[in-house]
Tab-separated table of C-alpha atoms in Angstrom:
chain	number	residue	atom	x	y	z
A	1	MET	CA	-4.518	-129.981	64.353
A	2	ASN	CA	-6.122	-129.080	61.209
A	3	GLU	CA	-6.524	-125.546	62.373
A	4	LYS	CA	-2.849	-125.273	63.031
A	5	LEU	CA	-2.033	-126.542	59.600
A	6	GLN	CA	-4.383	-124.080	58.068
A	7	TYR	CA	-2.887	-121.272	60.007
A	8	ALA	CA	0.606	-122.313	58.980
A	9	GLU	CA	-0.449	-122.436	55.408
A	10	MET	CA	-1.898	-119.036	55.789
A	11	LEU	CA	1.364	-117.661	57.096
A	12	GLU	CA	3.190	-118.897	54.019
A	13	ILE	CA	0.774	-117.070	51.653
A	14	PRO	CA	2.317	-113.847	50.437
A	15	VAL	CA	0.366	-110.839	51.372
A	16	ASN	CA	0.307	-107.581	49.368
A	17	THR	CA	-0.049	-104.351	51.285
A	18	CYS	CA	-0.986	-100.828	50.122
A	19	ASN	CA	-1.071	-97.366	51.735
A	20	ILE	CA	-4.334	-95.528	51.556
A	21	THR	CA	-4.050	-91.695	51.782
A	22	TYR	CA	-7.092	-89.693	52.530
A	23	GLN	CA	-7.053	-86.206	50.870
A	24	PRO	CA	-9.395	-83.825	52.500
A	25	THR	CA	-11.845	-82.202	50.104
A	26	LYS	CA	-11.362	-78.489	49.436
A	27	LYS	CA	-13.859	-76.393	51.040
A	28	ARG	CA	-15.465	-73.768	48.783
A	29	VAL	CA	-14.651	-70.322	49.968
A	30	ASN	CA	-17.229	-67.631	49.290
A	31	LYS	CA	-15.230	-64.596	48.322
A	32	GLY	CA	-18.267	-62.398	47.770
A	33	LYS	CA	-17.768	-58.701	46.933
A	34	ASN	CA	-13.961	-58.660	47.095
A	35	PHE	CA	-13.680	-61.336	44.463
A	36	LEU	CA	-15.964	-59.471	42.035
A	37	GLU	CA	-14.153	-56.185	42.593
A	38	ASP	CA	-10.793	-57.823	41.843
A	39	ILE	CA	-12.090	-59.213	38.586
A	40	LYS	CA	-13.614	-55.857	37.659
A	41	GLU	CA	-10.335	-54.036	38.410
A	42	LYS	CA	-8.367	-56.489	36.275
A	43	LEU	CA	-10.795	-55.994	33.372
A	44	VAL	CA	-10.589	-52.185	33.696
A	45	LYS	CA	-6.789	-52.313	33.714
A	46	LYS	CA	-6.753	-54.506	30.641
A	47	VAL	CA	-9.167	-52.231	28.768
A	48	ASN	CA	-7.210	-49.135	29.805
A	49	ASN	CA	-3.932	-50.663	28.669
A	50	GLU	CA	-5.426	-51.507	25.280
A	51	GLU	CA	-6.942	-48.007	24.959
A	52	MET	CA	-3.651	-46.336	25.943
A	53	ALA	CA	-1.801	-48.398	23.356
A	54	ARG	CA	-4.292	-47.319	20.686
A	55	VAL	CA	-4.113	-43.624	21.690
A	56	GLU	CA	-0.302	-43.819	21.758
A	57	ASN	CA	-0.304	-45.209	18.242
A	58	GLU	CA	-2.606	-42.397	17.033
A	59	ILE	CA	-0.425	-39.751	18.720
A	60	ASN	CA	2.673	-41.182	17.019
A	61	GLN	CA	0.920	-40.997	13.641
A	62	ASP	CA	-0.210	-37.408	14.336
A	63	GLU	CA	3.332	-36.532	15.422
A	64	ILE	CA	4.663	-37.650	12.039
A	65	LYS	CA	2.040	-35.518	10.271
A	66	VAL	CA	2.829	-32.522	12.470
A	67	GLU	CA	6.551	-32.808	11.763
A	68	GLU	CA	5.830	-32.883	8.003
A	69	THR	CA	3.670	-29.774	8.420
A	70	ILE	CA	6.496	-28.032	10.293
A	71	LEU	CA	8.907	-28.853	7.467
A	72	ASP	CA	6.477	-27.156	5.051
A	73	GLY	CA	6.770	-23.941	7.066
A	74	ASP	CA	3.231	-23.887	8.491
A	75	LYS	CA	4.291	-23.271	12.076
A	76	LYS	CA	0.957	-21.976	13.380
A	77	HIS	CA	-0.982	-24.936	11.978
A	78	ALA	CA	1.563	-27.343	13.483
A	79	GLN	CA	1.223	-25.833	16.935
A	80	LYS	CA	-2.568	-26.089	16.678
A	81	CYS	CA	-2.303	-29.756	15.718
A	82	LEU	CA	0.012	-30.380	18.656
A	83	LEU	CA	-2.498	-28.900	21.079
A	84	GLU	CA	-5.480	-30.792	19.607
A	85	CYS	CA	-3.652	-34.120	19.539
A	86	GLY	CA	-2.427	-33.811	23.132
A	87	GLU	CA	1.232	-33.558	22.095
A	88	THR	CA	3.759	-33.227	24.894
A	89	GLU	CA	5.449	-29.979	25.789
A	90	GLN	CA	8.800	-31.329	24.619
A	91	THR	CA	7.582	-31.890	21.009
A	92	SER	CA	6.044	-28.398	20.947
A	93	THR	CA	9.338	-26.904	22.017
A	94	VAL	CA	11.146	-28.751	19.224
A	95	SER	CA	8.610	-27.468	16.659
A	96	ILE	CA	9.034	-23.885	17.851
A	97	LYS	CA	12.787	-24.242	17.691
A	98	ASN	CA	12.519	-25.437	14.087
A	99	GLY	CA	10.407	-22.360	13.298
A	100	LYS	CA	13.022	-20.091	14.888
A	101	GLU	CA	15.752	-21.730	12.855
A	102	LYS	CA	13.785	-21.066	9.663
A	103	LYS	CA	13.255	-17.450	10.712
A	104	LYS	CA	16.963	-17.034	11.339
A	105	ARG	CA	17.655	-18.503	7.920
A	106	LYS	CA	15.254	-16.012	6.296
A	107	ILE	CA	16.879	-13.134	8.166
A	108	SER	CA	20.290	-14.229	6.962
A	109	ILE	CA	19.089	-14.285	3.332
A	110	ILE	CA	17.677	-10.760	3.700
A	111	GLY	CA	20.978	-9.622	5.212
A	112	VAL	CA	22.865	-10.978	2.202
A	113	GLN	CA	20.518	-9.155	-0.163
A	114	ILE	CA	20.965	-5.879	1.723
A	115	PHE	CA	24.728	-6.336	1.662
A	116	VAL	CA	24.688	-6.891	-2.115
A	117	ILE	CA	22.535	-3.786	-2.668
A	118	CYS	CA	24.815	-1.643	-0.502
A	119	ALA	CA	27.847	-2.947	-2.364
A	120	LEU	CA	26.226	-2.108	-5.713
A	121	VAL	CA	25.344	1.416	-4.569
A	122	ALA	CA	28.865	1.977	-3.257
A	123	THR	CA	30.325	0.740	-6.558
A	124	ILE	CA	28.116	3.092	-8.568
A	125	PHE	CA	29.015	6.012	-6.301
A	126	LEU	CA	32.760	5.370	-6.503
A	127	THR	CA	32.570	4.852	-10.258
A	128	SER	CA	30.671	8.102	-10.707
A	129	ALA	CA	33.191	9.987	-8.572
A	130	LEU	CA	36.385	8.479	-9.979
A	131	LEU	CA	35.424	7.455	-13.530
A	132	PRO	CA	32.785	9.865	-14.820
A	133	ASN	CA	33.187	8.654	-18.408
A	134	SER	CA	32.857	4.926	-17.634
A	135	GLY	CA	30.380	2.644	-19.364
A	136	ILE	CA	28.145	2.234	-16.309
A	137	ASN	CA	27.848	6.003	-15.928
A	138	ALA	CA	26.966	6.329	-19.583
A	139	PHE	CA	24.321	3.612	-19.145
A	140	PHE	CA	22.673	5.255	-16.126
A	141	ALA	CA	22.888	8.661	-17.764
A	142	GLY	CA	21.008	7.293	-20.762
A	143	VAL	CA	18.380	5.630	-18.570
A	144	PHE	CA	17.686	8.483	-16.195
A	145	LYS	CA	18.283	11.381	-18.559
A	146	ALA	CA	15.258	13.609	-18.658
A	147	GLU	CA	13.911	14.042	-22.130
A	148	THR	CA	13.626	17.684	-23.016
A	149	ILE	CA	10.629	18.305	-25.189
A	150	GLU	CA	11.008	21.407	-27.230
A	151	THR	CA	7.707	23.177	-27.549
A	152	PRO	CA	7.580	25.403	-30.564
A	153	GLU	CA	6.894	29.011	-29.736
A	154	THR	CA	3.602	30.230	-31.043
A	155	VAL	CA	4.036	33.509	-32.828
A	156	ASP	CA	1.037	35.814	-33.084
A	157	ASN	CA	1.464	37.565	-36.415
A	158	ARG	CA	-1.932	39.229	-36.426
A	159	ILE	CA	-2.236	42.911	-37.207
A	160	TYR	CA	-4.618	45.315	-35.486
A	161	SER	CA	-7.381	44.808	-38.059
A	162	ASP	CA	-7.536	41.094	-37.148
A	163	PHE	CA	-8.698	41.956	-33.619
A	164	THR	CA	-12.281	42.538	-32.521
A	165	ALA	CA	-12.069	45.633	-30.332
A	166	VAL	CA	-14.681	47.184	-28.032
A	167	LEU	CA	-15.181	50.756	-26.904
A	168	PRO	CA	-13.119	51.940	-23.895
A	169	SER	CA	-16.401	53.040	-22.269
A	170	SER	CA	-19.677	51.217	-21.717
A	171	LYS	CA	-21.619	53.901	-23.606
A	172	LEU	CA	-20.967	55.265	-27.090
A	173	GLU	CA	-22.129	58.791	-26.180
A	174	ASN	CA	-19.335	59.014	-23.624
A	175	VAL	CA	-16.630	58.548	-26.300
A	176	THR	CA	-15.605	61.071	-29.001
A	177	LEU	CA	-13.032	60.390	-31.753
A	178	THR	CA	-10.587	63.018	-33.040
A	179	ASP	CA	-7.656	62.022	-35.326
A	180	GLY	CA	-7.386	58.563	-33.763
A	181	VAL	CA	-7.666	59.791	-30.155
A	182	MET	CA	-10.735	58.590	-28.215
A	183	ALA	CA	-11.725	60.955	-25.412
A	184	LEU	CA	-13.857	59.718	-22.514
A	185	ASN	CA	-16.436	62.217	-21.331
A	186	GLY	CA	-17.806	62.040	-17.838
A	187	GLU	CA	-17.210	59.728	-14.910
A	188	GLY	CA	-17.177	55.952	-15.225
A	189	SER	CA	-15.211	52.756	-15.752
A	190	ILE	CA	-12.610	52.400	-18.491
A	191	TYR	CA	-12.001	49.137	-20.395
A	192	ALA	CA	-9.223	47.586	-22.482
A	193	PRO	CA	-10.439	47.328	-26.117
A	194	CYS	CA	-8.942	43.800	-26.396
A	195	SER	CA	-7.524	41.262	-23.996
A	196	GLY	CA	-3.806	41.618	-23.285
A	197	THR	CA	-1.105	42.222	-20.676
A	198	VAL	CA	-0.311	45.386	-18.724
A	199	THR	CA	3.266	46.172	-19.804
A	200	THR	CA	3.601	49.771	-18.550
A	201	LEU	CA	2.065	51.632	-15.605
A	202	GLU	CA	3.144	55.193	-14.859
A	203	LYS	CA	1.768	57.864	-12.555
A	204	GLY	CA	2.010	61.527	-13.664
A	205	ASP	CA	2.537	64.667	-11.642
A	206	ASP	CA	-1.217	65.258	-11.635
A	207	GLY	CA	-1.758	61.921	-9.846
A	208	LYS	CA	-3.320	60.243	-12.865
A	209	PHE	CA	-2.089	56.986	-14.416
A	210	MET	CA	-1.014	55.922	-17.890
A	211	LEU	CA	-1.465	52.226	-18.830
A	212	GLU	CA	0.056	50.431	-21.783
A	213	ILE	CA	-1.776	47.199	-22.665
A	214	THR	CA	0.017	44.948	-25.177
A	215	HIS	CA	-2.210	42.677	-27.277
A	216	ASN	CA	0.601	41.203	-29.426
A	217	ASP	CA	3.836	42.334	-31.073
A	218	ASN	CA	1.904	44.293	-33.703
A	219	PHE	CA	-0.822	45.911	-31.631
A	220	LYS	CA	-1.194	47.736	-28.297
A	221	THR	CA	-3.474	50.248	-26.517
A	222	VAL	CA	-2.452	53.260	-24.368
A	223	LEU	CA	-4.919	54.617	-21.759
A	224	SER	CA	-4.116	57.991	-20.157
A	225	GLY	CA	-5.673	60.182	-17.440
A	226	VAL	CA	-6.973	57.218	-15.386
A	227	ASP	CA	-7.683	58.136	-11.764
A	228	HIS	CA	-7.780	54.600	-10.310
A	229	VAL	CA	-6.075	51.488	-11.714
A	230	TYR	CA	-7.141	47.948	-10.772
A	231	PHE	CA	-4.152	46.005	-12.157
A	232	GLU	CA	-0.365	46.090	-11.999
A	233	VAL	CA	2.404	45.420	-14.525
A	234	GLY	CA	2.324	41.818	-15.785
A	235	SER	CA	-1.385	41.337	-15.106
A	236	LYS	CA	-3.649	39.775	-17.706
A	237	VAL	CA	-6.666	41.907	-18.584
A	238	LEU	CA	-9.883	41.238	-20.498
A	239	SER	CA	-12.119	43.488	-22.569
A	240	THR	CA	-15.128	42.635	-20.396
A	241	ILE	CA	-13.595	43.672	-17.026
A	242	PRO	CA	-12.770	47.326	-16.181
A	243	VAL	CA	-9.084	48.120	-15.800
A	244	GLY	CA	-9.648	51.431	-14.014
A	245	TYR	CA	-11.944	54.309	-13.198
A	246	VAL	CA	-12.034	57.972	-14.339
A	247	THR	CA	-13.651	60.914	-12.557
A	248	SER	CA	-13.219	63.678	-15.173
A	249	ASP	CA	-13.026	64.331	-18.925
A	250	ASP	CA	-9.245	63.982	-19.104
A	251	ALA	CA	-9.064	60.236	-19.947
A	252	THR	CA	-8.073	59.206	-23.499
A	253	ALA	CA	-7.439	55.935	-25.392
A	254	CYS	CA	-5.170	55.440	-28.449
A	255	PHE	CA	-4.090	52.467	-30.638
A	256	TYR	CA	-0.527	51.837	-31.830
A	257	GLY	CA	0.829	49.485	-34.490
A	258	SER	CA	4.047	47.466	-34.840
A	259	ASN	CA	6.153	50.443	-35.975
A	260	GLY	CA	5.040	52.547	-32.987
A	261	SER	CA	2.802	54.810	-35.069
A	262	MET	CA	-0.709	55.681	-33.921
A	263	ILE	CA	-3.569	53.966	-35.740
A	264	THR	CA	-6.227	56.360	-37.028
A	265	ASP	CA	-8.159	54.438	-39.707
A	266	PHE	CA	-11.124	53.288	-37.650
A	267	THR	CA	-14.573	54.546	-36.606
A	268	LEU	CA	-16.809	54.102	-33.556
A	269	ALA	CA	-20.103	52.205	-33.391
A	270	GLU	CA	-22.408	50.717	-30.777
A	271	SER	CA	-20.926	47.286	-31.505
A	272	GLY	CA	-17.359	48.552	-30.948
A	273	ILE	CA	-14.405	49.605	-33.104
A	274	ILE	CA	-14.786	49.347	-36.883
A	275	TRP	CA	-11.490	49.188	-38.778
A	276	ALA	CA	-11.332	50.989	-42.087
A	277	VAL	CA	-9.203	48.381	-43.863
């Protein structure tokens, strides 16, 4: 009886229930090599991405510098910078195009200058042809006019006695003087007594020559009977060089003054001609 009462009492006691869930423990998986390689690959990708970002930033900075260099006109240096910095082909093309544009601009400036010069030349030509007395023609005439320098003519007013004359032969014994006529005896060279110019050369019927040597307006020498002559008319002669050659006793030498008269007031000596005045 008592057991029944106890059991009844037990049935009236509220009972709390709860659900118990068993969660299986995770088993540790050993990934091994594949796991390590995945981590390594992720690290490499991260490092590469950071490095690429840094290089990209540097290239952008170099690109700005290169563009400034191109604007300064240093095309060759800009292209070198582009190659060293790893610039893309597209940027290089743009830089070259900028250089071509500058070249075209320079060519156009030169063309304008040439056009202006041609226009100026054409204006001067037309002005010279149509308006010879215009101001511009007068200006250019004054600029390009050649200055004529007048050189005073030197007049040699010396008379025969002012000259130092030599014998017409190399030896005194070969020359004899008679009334102002010097005769050359024997065969040998004949000389001009003073330096001068051959003004007359004539050949006679006997085949011998006559030379007239002018020293100045007041003095000249005439040589006759010369068999061979070494100079022609207009030639300059000296007293130390023979002017001809004689083979017989027919050669003579005479002096003449400004009035055409023969000079006779002189004597012969080893040193040459001695004037009496």
